[in-house]
XYZ file of C-alpha atoms in Angstrom:
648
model
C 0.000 0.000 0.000
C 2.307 3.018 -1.235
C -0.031 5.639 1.225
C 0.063 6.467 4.323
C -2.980 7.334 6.944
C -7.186 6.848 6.974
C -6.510 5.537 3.117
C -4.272 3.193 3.956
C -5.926 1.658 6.595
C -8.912 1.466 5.077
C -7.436 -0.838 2.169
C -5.849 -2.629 4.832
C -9.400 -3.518 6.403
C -10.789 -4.727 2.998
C -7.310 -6.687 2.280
C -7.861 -8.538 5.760
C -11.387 -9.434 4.929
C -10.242 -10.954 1.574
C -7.296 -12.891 3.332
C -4.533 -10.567 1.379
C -1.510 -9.835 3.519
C -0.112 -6.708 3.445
C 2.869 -3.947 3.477
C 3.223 -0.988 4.961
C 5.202 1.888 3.584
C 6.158 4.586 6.020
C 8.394 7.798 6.542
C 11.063 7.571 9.711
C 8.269 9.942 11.716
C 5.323 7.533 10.621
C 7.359 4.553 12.211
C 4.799 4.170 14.804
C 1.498 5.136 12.818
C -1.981 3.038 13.115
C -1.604 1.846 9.222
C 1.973 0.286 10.006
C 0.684 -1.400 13.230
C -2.583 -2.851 11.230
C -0.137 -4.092 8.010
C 1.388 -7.457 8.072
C 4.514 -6.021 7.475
C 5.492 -2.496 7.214
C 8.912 -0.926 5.468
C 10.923 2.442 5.662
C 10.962 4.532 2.493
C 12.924 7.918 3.496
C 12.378 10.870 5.523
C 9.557 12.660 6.781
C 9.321 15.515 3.459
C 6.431 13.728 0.966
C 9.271 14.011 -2.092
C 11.795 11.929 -0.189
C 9.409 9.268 1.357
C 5.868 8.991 -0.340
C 6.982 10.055 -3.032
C 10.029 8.367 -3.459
C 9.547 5.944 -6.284
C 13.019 4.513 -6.030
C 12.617 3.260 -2.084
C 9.031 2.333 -3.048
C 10.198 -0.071 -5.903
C 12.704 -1.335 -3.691
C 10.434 -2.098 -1.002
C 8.121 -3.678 -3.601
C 11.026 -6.235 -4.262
C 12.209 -7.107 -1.007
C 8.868 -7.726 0.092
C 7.867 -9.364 -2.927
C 4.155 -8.177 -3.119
C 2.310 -8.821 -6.185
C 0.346 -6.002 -6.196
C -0.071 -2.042 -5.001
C -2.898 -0.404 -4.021
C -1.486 3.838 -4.295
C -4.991 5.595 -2.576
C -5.526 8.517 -3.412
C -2.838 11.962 -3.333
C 0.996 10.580 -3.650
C 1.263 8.436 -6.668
C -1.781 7.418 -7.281
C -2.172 9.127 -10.795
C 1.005 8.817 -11.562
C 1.283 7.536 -15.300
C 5.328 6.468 -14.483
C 5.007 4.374 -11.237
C 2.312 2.096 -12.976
C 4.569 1.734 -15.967
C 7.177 1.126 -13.363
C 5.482 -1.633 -12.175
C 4.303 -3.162 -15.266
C 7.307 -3.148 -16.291
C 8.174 -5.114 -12.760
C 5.128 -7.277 -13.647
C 3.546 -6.037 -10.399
C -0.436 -4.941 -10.439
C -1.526 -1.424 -10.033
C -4.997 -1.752 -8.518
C -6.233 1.510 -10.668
C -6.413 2.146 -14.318
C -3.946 1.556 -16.896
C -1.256 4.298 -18.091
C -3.067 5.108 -21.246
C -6.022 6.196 -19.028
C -4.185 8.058 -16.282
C -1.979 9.565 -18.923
C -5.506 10.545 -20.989
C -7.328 11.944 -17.670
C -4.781 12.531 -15.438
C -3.826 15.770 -18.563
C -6.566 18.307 -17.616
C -6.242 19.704 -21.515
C -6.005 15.815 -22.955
C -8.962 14.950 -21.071
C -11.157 17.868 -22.088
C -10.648 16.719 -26.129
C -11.044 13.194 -25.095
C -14.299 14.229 -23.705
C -15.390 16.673 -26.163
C -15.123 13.438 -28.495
C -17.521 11.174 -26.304
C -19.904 13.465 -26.448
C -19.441 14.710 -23.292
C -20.495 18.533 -21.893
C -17.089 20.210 -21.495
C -17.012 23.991 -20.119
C -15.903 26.860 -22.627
C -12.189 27.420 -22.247
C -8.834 27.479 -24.162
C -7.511 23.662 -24.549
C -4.136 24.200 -25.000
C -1.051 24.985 -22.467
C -0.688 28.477 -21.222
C 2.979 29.413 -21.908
C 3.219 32.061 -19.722
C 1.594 35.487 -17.636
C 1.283 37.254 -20.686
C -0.546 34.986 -22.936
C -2.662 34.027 -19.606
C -3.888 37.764 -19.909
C -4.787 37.478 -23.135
C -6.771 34.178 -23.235
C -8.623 35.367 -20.136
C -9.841 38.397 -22.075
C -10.993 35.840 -25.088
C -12.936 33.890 -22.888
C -14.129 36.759 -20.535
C -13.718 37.325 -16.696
C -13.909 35.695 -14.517
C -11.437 32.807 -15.263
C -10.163 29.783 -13.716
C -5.993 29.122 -14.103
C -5.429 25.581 -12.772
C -2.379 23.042 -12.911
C -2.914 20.428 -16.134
C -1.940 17.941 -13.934
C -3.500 18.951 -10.462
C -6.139 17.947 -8.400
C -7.401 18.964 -4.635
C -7.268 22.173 -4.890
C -3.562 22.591 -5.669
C -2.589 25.010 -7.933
C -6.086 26.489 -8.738
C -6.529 30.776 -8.789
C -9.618 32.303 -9.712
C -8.909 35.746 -11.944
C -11.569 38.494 -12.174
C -8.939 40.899 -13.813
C -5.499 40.958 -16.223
C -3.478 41.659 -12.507
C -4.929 38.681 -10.980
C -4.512 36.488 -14.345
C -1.336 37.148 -13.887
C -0.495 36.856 -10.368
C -2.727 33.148 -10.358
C -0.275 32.638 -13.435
C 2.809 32.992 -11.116
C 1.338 31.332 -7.907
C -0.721 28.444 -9.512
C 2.492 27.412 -11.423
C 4.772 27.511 -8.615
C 1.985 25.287 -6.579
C 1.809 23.038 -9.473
C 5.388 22.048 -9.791
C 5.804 21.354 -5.636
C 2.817 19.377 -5.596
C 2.954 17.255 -8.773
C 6.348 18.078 -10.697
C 4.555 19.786 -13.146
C 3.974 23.385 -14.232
C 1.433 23.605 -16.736
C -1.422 24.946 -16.292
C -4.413 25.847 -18.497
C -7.786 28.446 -18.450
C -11.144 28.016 -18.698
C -14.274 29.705 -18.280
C -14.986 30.421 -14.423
C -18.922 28.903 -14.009
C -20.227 31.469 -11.095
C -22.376 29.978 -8.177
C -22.279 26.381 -9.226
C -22.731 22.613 -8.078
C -20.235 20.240 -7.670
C -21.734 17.097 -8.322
C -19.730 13.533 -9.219
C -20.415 10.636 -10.579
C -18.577 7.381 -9.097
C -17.692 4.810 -12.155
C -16.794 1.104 -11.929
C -14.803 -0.693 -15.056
C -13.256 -4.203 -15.636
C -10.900 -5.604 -17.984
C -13.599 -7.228 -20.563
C -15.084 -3.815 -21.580
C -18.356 -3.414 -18.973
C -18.565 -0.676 -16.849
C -21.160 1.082 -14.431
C -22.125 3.948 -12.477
C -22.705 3.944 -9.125
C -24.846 7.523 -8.916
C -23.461 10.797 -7.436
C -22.169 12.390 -4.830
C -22.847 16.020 -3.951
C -19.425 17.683 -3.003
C -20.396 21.261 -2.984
C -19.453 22.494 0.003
C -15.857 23.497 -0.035
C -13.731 25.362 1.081
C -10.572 27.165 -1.184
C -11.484 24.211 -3.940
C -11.752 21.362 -1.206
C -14.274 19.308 0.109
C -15.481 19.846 3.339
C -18.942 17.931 3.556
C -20.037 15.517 0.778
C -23.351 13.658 0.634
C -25.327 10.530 -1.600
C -27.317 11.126 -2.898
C -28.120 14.680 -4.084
C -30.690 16.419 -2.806
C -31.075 18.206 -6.631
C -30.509 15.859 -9.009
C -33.343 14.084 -10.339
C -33.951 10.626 -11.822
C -33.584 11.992 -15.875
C -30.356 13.808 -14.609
C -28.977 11.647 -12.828
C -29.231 8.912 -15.547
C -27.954 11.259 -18.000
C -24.584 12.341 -16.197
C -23.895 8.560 -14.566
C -24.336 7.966 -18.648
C -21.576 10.232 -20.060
C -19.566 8.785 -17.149
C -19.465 6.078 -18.337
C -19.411 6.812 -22.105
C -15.824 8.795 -20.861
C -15.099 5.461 -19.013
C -15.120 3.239 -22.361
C -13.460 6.306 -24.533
C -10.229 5.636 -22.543
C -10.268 1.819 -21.778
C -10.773 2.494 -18.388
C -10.947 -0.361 -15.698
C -10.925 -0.385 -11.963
C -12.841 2.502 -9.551
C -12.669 6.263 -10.655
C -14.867 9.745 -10.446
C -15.722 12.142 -13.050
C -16.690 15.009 -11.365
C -19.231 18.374 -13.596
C -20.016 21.250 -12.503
C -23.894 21.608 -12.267
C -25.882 25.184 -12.780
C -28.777 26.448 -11.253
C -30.420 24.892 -14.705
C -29.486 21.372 -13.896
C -26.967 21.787 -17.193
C -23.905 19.760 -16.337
C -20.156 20.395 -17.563
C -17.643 17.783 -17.230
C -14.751 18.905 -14.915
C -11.912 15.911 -14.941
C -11.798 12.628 -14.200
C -10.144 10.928 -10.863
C -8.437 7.911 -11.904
C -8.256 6.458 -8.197
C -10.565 6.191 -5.309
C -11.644 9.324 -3.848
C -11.500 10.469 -0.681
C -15.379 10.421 -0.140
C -15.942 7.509 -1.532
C -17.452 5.788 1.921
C -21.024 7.435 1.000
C -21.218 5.190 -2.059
C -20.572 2.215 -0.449
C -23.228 3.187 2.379
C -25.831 3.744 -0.264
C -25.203 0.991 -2.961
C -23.363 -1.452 -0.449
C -20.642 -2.561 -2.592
C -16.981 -2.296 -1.281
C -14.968 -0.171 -3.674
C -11.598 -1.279 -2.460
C -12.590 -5.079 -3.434
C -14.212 -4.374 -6.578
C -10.688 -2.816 -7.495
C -8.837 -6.040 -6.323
C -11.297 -7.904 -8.029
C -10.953 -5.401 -11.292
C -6.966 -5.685 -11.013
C -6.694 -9.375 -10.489
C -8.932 -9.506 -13.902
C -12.442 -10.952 -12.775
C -15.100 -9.529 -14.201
C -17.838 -7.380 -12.823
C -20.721 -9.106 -10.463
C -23.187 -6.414 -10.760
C -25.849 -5.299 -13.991
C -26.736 -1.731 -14.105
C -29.450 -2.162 -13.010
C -28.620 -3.904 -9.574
C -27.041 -0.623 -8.496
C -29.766 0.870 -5.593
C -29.573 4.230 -4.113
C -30.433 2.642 -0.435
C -30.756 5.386 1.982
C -28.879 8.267 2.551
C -25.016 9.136 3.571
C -23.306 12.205 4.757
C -19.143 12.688 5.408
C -17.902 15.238 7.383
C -13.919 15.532 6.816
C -12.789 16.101 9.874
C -9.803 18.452 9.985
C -6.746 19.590 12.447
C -6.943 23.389 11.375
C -8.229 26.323 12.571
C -11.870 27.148 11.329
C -11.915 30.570 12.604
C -9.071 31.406 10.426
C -9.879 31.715 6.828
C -12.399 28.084 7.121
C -9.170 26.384 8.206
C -5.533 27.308 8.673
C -3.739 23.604 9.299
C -2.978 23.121 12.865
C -0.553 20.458 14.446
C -0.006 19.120 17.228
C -0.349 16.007 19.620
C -3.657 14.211 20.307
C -3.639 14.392 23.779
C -7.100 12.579 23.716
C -9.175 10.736 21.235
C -12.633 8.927 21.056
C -14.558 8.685 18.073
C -17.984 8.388 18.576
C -18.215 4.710 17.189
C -21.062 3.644 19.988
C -23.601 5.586 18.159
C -25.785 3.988 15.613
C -25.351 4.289 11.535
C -21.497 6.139 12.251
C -18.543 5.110 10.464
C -15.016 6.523 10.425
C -12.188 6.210 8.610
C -9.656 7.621 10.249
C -5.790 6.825 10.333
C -4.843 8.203 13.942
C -5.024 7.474 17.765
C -4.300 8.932 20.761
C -1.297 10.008 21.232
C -0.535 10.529 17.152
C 1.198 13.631 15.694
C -0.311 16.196 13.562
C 2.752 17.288 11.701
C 3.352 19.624 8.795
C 4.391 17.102 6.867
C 0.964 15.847 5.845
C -2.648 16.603 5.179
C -4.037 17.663 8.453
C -7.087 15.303 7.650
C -7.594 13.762 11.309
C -10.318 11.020 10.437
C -13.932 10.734 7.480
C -17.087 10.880 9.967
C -19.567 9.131 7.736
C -22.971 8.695 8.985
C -25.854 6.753 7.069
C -29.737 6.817 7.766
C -32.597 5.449 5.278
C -33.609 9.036 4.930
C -31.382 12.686 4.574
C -33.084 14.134 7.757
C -32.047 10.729 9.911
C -28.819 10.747 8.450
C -28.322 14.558 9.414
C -29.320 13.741 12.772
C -27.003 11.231 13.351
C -24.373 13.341 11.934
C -25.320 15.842 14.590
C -25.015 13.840 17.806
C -22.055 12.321 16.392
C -19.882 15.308 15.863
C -21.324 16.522 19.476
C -19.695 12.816 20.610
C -16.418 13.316 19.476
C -13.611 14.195 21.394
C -10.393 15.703 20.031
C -8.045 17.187 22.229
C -4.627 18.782 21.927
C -5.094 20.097 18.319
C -7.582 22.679 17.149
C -10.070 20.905 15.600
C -12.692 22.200 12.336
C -15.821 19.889 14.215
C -17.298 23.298 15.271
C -17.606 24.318 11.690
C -18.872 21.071 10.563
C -21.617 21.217 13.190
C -22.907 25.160 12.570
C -22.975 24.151 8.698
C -25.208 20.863 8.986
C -28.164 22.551 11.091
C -27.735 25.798 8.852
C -31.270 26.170 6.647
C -29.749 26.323 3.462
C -27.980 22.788 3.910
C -30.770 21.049 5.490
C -32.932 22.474 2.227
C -30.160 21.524 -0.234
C -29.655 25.517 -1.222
C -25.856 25.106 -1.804
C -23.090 26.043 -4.240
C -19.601 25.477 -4.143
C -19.511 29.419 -2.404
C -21.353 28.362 0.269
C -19.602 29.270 2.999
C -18.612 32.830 1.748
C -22.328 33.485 1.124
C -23.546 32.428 4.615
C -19.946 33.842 6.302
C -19.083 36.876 4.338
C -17.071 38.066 7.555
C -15.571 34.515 7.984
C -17.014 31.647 10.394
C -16.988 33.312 14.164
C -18.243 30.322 16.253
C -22.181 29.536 17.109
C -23.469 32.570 17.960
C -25.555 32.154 21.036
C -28.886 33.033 21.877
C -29.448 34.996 25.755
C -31.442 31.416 26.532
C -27.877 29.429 25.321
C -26.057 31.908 26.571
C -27.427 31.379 30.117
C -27.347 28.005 30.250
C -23.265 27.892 29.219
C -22.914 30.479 32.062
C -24.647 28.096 34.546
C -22.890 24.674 33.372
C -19.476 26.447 33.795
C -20.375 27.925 37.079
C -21.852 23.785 38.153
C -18.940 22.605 36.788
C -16.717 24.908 38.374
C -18.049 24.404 41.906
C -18.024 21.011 41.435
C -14.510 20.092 40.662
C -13.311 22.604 43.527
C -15.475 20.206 45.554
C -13.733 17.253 44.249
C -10.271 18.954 45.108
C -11.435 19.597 48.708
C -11.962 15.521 49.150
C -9.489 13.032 49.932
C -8.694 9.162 50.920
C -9.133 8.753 54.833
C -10.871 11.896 55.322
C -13.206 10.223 57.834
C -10.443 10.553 60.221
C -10.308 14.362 60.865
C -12.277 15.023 64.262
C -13.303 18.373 63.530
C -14.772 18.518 60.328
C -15.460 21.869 58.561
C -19.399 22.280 57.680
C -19.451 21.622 54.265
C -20.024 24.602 51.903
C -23.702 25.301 50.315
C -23.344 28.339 48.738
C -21.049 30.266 46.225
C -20.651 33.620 44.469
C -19.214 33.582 41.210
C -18.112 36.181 39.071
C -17.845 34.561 35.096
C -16.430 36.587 32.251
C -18.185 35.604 28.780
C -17.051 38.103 25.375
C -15.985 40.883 27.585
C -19.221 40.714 29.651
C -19.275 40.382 33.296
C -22.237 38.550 34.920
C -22.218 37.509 38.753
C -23.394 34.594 39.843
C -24.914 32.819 42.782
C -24.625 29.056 43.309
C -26.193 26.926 45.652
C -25.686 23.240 45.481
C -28.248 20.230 46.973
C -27.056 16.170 46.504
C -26.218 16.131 42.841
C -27.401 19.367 41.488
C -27.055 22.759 41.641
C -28.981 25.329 41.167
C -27.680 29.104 39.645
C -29.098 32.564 39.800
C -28.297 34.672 36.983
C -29.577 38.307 36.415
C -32.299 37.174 38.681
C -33.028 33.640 36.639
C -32.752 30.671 38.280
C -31.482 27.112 36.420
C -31.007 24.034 37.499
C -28.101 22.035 36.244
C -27.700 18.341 37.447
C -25.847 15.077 36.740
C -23.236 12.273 37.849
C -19.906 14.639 37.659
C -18.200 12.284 36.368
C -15.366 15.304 35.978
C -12.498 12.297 34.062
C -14.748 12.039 31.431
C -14.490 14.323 28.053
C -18.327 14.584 27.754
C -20.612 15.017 30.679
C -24.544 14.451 30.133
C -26.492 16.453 32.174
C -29.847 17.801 32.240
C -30.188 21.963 32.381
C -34.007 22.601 33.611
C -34.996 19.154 33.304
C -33.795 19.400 29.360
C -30.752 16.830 28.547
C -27.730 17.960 26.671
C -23.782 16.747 26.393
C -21.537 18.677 27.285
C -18.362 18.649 26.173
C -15.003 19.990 28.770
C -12.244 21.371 27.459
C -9.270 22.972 30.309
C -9.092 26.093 27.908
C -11.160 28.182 26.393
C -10.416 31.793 25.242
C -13.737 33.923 26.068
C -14.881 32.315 29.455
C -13.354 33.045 32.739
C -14.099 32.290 35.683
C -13.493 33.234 39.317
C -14.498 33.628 43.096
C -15.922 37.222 43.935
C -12.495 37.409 46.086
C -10.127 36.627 42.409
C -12.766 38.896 40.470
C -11.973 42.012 42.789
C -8.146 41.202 42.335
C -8.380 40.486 38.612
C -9.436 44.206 38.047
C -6.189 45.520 39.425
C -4.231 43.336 37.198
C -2.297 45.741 34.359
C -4.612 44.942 30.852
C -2.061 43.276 28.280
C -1.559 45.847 25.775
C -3.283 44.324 22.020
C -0.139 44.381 19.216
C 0.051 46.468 16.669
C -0.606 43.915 14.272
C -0.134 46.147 11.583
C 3.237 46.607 11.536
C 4.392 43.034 12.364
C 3.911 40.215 10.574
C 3.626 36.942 11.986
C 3.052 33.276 10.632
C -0.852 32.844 11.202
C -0.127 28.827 10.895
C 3.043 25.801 11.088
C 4.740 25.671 7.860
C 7.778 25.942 5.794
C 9.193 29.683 4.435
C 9.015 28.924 0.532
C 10.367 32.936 -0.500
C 11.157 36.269 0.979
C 10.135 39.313 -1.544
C 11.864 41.586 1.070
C 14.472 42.988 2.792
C 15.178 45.653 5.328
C 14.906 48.908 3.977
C 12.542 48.137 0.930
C 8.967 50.464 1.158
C 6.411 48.282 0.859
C 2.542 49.076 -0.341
C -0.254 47.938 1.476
C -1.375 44.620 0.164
C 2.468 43.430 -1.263
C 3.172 40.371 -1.160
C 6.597 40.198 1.766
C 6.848 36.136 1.573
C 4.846 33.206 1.128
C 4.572 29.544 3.610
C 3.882 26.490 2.961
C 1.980 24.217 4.663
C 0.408 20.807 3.940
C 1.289 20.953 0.267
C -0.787 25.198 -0.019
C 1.245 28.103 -0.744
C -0.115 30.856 1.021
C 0.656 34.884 0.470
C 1.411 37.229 3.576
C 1.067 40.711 2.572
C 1.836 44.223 4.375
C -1.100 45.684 6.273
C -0.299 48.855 5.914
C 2.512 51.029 3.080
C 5.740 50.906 5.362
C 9.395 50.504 5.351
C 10.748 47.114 6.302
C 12.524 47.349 9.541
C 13.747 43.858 9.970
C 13.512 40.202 8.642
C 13.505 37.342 10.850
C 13.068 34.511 8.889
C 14.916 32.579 5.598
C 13.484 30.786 2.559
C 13.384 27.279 3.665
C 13.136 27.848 6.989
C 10.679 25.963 9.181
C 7.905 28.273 11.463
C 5.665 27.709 14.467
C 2.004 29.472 14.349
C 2.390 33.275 15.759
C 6.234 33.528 14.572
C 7.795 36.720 14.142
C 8.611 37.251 10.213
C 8.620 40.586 8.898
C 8.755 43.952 11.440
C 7.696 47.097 9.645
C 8.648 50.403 10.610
């Protein structure tokens, strides 16, 4: 299995079921990951950076041979679409379970693929199907097809190397960035432009192909909400397709399936408008990363069928056996930072880890435990939370209490996202686009916002919970023997800090509950304070929710009346001028410095750009200033909040 993570373990699962043993590749810092415990046997292919490891064709052969395995399974990202390891291993006379080279070559070429499809009679979006040579001619092919304009890699895929150009400056700026994106991600700088399609659907069609010329479809998946050209919650079926539709895309599928020889699992994802007209975006020759939703809804297991496929047995299923049984949602759950941009990557240790497995209709693929590293190494993808229900509204539901059941600690975590964005109207209606989340966060996503009845039951929980653990604190083993024991407390005053407000509190506690005044309100919170546990059930006025305990949190605080009178006399930390310094808003890796001290820079210039998890991102000047100092190198390695540029 030449992957690493949820992927890899998952094919690992399947292989087991079908008596297959199997080998693990790894980087030195993956020595102790999940996928090389669950492999039969597991081998070193380099060091932790993805082009000397993963990517490392040269180890991977190598460990192909001294294993002697008869077959690799790539997953998805890495090599799996690349046309020169599977002619590497033909050549080895070792199976690829995926397509042939002719068809990765044909799909895997964004400008190949579009002529292919053209020529199957398949809807292709206006654009220019040739490669862009450079900014210049990108300006003036954008202004053939009109604004706005997509520049993506010809080779790409998730999101890499994709700009979106409204104007000749940004044509030419996506030129620069989406090229440089494209050759550290895939090797490969070309890129090509096409018409932008404003406000659409992203809706794909899973295909299944042998060797002996059959092939099916196995209906869609709606992937449309993303965020920066990735997939953030995908669901089968589609709430807007209909039956003539549907037939019609899974159809051309397939007709693009035969055009290319194609055999084993793969995706061709269109764009969909508001019209239901559909537009043929690429093909995925590999298993995609949402690809549990199918097999919830048509119960077929894609990684066997592939096996099956690459071993050269024939399809088992007709057409027509192919049922769209119930309904399944995936929510990718992410280590970034939702509050920043709909996720800056995040890393860090998993101090603590349950997935919420003892619910009904959950599944998750994930590739961690407790105790893994994040790193910046790899996609921060922490686990797939699929959850399946025999209609949308039971499947949401489930979805719901199990991202409320999960427990991540020790990285920030996108779960709060995931769960404002399943119980928003417009998702549970099925009004969505691939700009989604700009549309319903212009400002950016700030959190839940609560309501004063929400509000007032977090302040009373906190204040509980508070009270309660300084009463576990106050008891100890062989207590009984004191003499003179104190008269237990029954009554506290609180003062609790929420968003800059200040709201006292009183606090009076009988048996198991307690019961809080605020602004003259009373509530009663009660429960078994079971304080070890990550999630504590309780019941707030006689109404059961879960809540879930973190040590920190940024906008609460809370103290006796005693600390609350001390706390105001404490010197205010002055905010910094975060203006005129610049500072890494995420882990990465330095990829270029535009500056140096003494340049001017103009508001909005580009001073250097990081890397992290395989994205390039820009940092700009907030403000027109001189450059005082640099503190950091291309190719050096930064923590989140690092000092880079100071301005003067």
């Amino acid at each position: 299995i030449a992957n690493r993570g949820e992927i890899a373990c998952r094919v690992i699962k399947t292989c087991k079921k079908m008596g297959i043993k199997t080998v693990a590749v790894h980087s030195d810092v993956d020595s102790s990951a999940v996928h090389v415990k669950m492999a039969d046997e597991a081998f070193c292919v380099g060091p932790a950076p993805t082009s000397k490891s993963y990517l490392n064709m040269d180890a991977i052969m190598e460990a192909i041979r001294q294993t002697g395995a008869q077959a690799v399974h790539p997953g998805y990202g890495f090599l799996s679409e690349n046309k020169e390891f599977a002619r590497r291993l033909a050549a080895d006379g070792v199976s690829f379970i995926g397509p042939d080279t002719h068809a990765i070559q044909a799909m895997g070429d964004k400008i190949e693929s579009k002529l292919i499809a053209k020529a199957a009679k398949v809807n292709t979006i206006p654009g220019f199907d040739g490669v862009v040579k450079n900014a210049e001619e990108a300006v003036k092919i954008a202004g053939e097809i009109g604004y706005p304009v997509m520049i993506k890699a010809s080779a790409g895929g998730g999101g890499k190397g994709m700009r979106i150009a409204w104007n000749d400056e940004e044509t030419r700026e996506g030129f620069r960035f989406s090229s440089q994106e494209a050759a550290s991600s895939f090797g490969d700088d070309r890129l090509l432009i096409e018409k932008y399609i404003d406000n659409p659907r992203h809706i794909e069609i899973q295909v299944l192909a042998d060797k002996h010329g059959n092939a099916l479809w196995l209906n869609e998946r709606e992937c449309s909400i993303q965020r920066r050209n990735q997939k953030v919650v995908e669901e089968a079926p589609s709430t807007f397709l209909d039956p003539v539709t549907r037939r019609a895309m899974g159809e051309q599928a397939v007709s693009l399936a035969k055009a290319v020889k194609y055999s084993s699992a793969g995706t061709v994802e269109f764009l969909v408008d508001s019209k239901k007209n559909f537009y043929f975006l690429e093909m995925n020759t590999r298993l995609q990363v949402e690809h549990p939703i199918t097999e919830c809804i048509t119960g077929l297991d894609l990684v066997q069928q592939m096996i099956r496929v690459a071993k050269g047995y024939k399809l088992q299923h007709k057409q027509e056996d192919i049922p769209i049984n119930g309904w399944a949602i995936e929510s990718r759950v992410y280590a970034e930072d939702p509050y920043k941009s709909f996720g800056l990557p995040s890393i860090g240790r998993l101090s603590q880890y349950e997935e919420p497995l003892n619910l009904p209709g959950v599944r998750v693929d994930s590739g961690i435990q407790e105790g893994s590293d994040i790193s910046i190494y790899y996609d921060p993808m922490i686990s797939k939370l699929v959850t399946y229900g025999s209609t949308r509204a039971e499947a949401l539901k489930k979805m719901e209490d199990a991202l409320d059941n999960y427990v991540i600690r020790g990285v920030t975590h996108n779960i709060p996202l995931l769960r404002e964005i399943i119980v928003h109207p417009r998702f549970i209606s099925g009004d969505i686009s691939t700009n989604f989340l700009p549309e319903v966060y212009p400002e950016g996503f700030k959190g839940h916002p609560l309501a004063a009845g929400e509000q007032r039951e977090l302040l009373a929980a906190a204040a509980a919970l508070h009270v309660a653990a300084q009463l576990r604190s106050q008891r100890f083993l062989g207590q009984q023997r004191v003499s003179s024991v104190p008269q237990e407390r029954r009554n506290w005053e609180l003062c609790v800090e929420l968003d800059k407000r200040v709201h006292m509190l009183g606090v009076s506690r009988s048996g198991n509950s307690y019961t809080v005044e605020i602004d003259g309100e009373k509530v009663v919170v009660s429960g078994e304070w079971n304080l070890a546990s990550a999630l504590l059930p309780l019941t707030i006025n006689g109404v059961p929710i879960l809540l879930s305990i973190q040590c920190k949190t940024q906008n609460l605080l809370l103290l006796s009346k005693l600390a609350a009178s001390l706390n105001k006399l404490m010197p205010e930390k002055i905010p910094e001028d975060t203006s005129s310094i610049l500072r890494s808003p995420m882990p990465g890796t330095v990829v270029a410095v535009s500056v140096k001290p003494g340049d001017t820079v103009a508001e909005g210039q580009e001073i250097c750009v990081i890397e992290a998890m395989k994205m390039q991102n820009s940092m700009t000047a907030a403000k027109t200033a001189k450059v005082k100092s640099v503190h950091c190198t291309a190719g050096e390695t930064v923590g989140e909040g690092d000092l880079l540029v100071e301005l003067e």
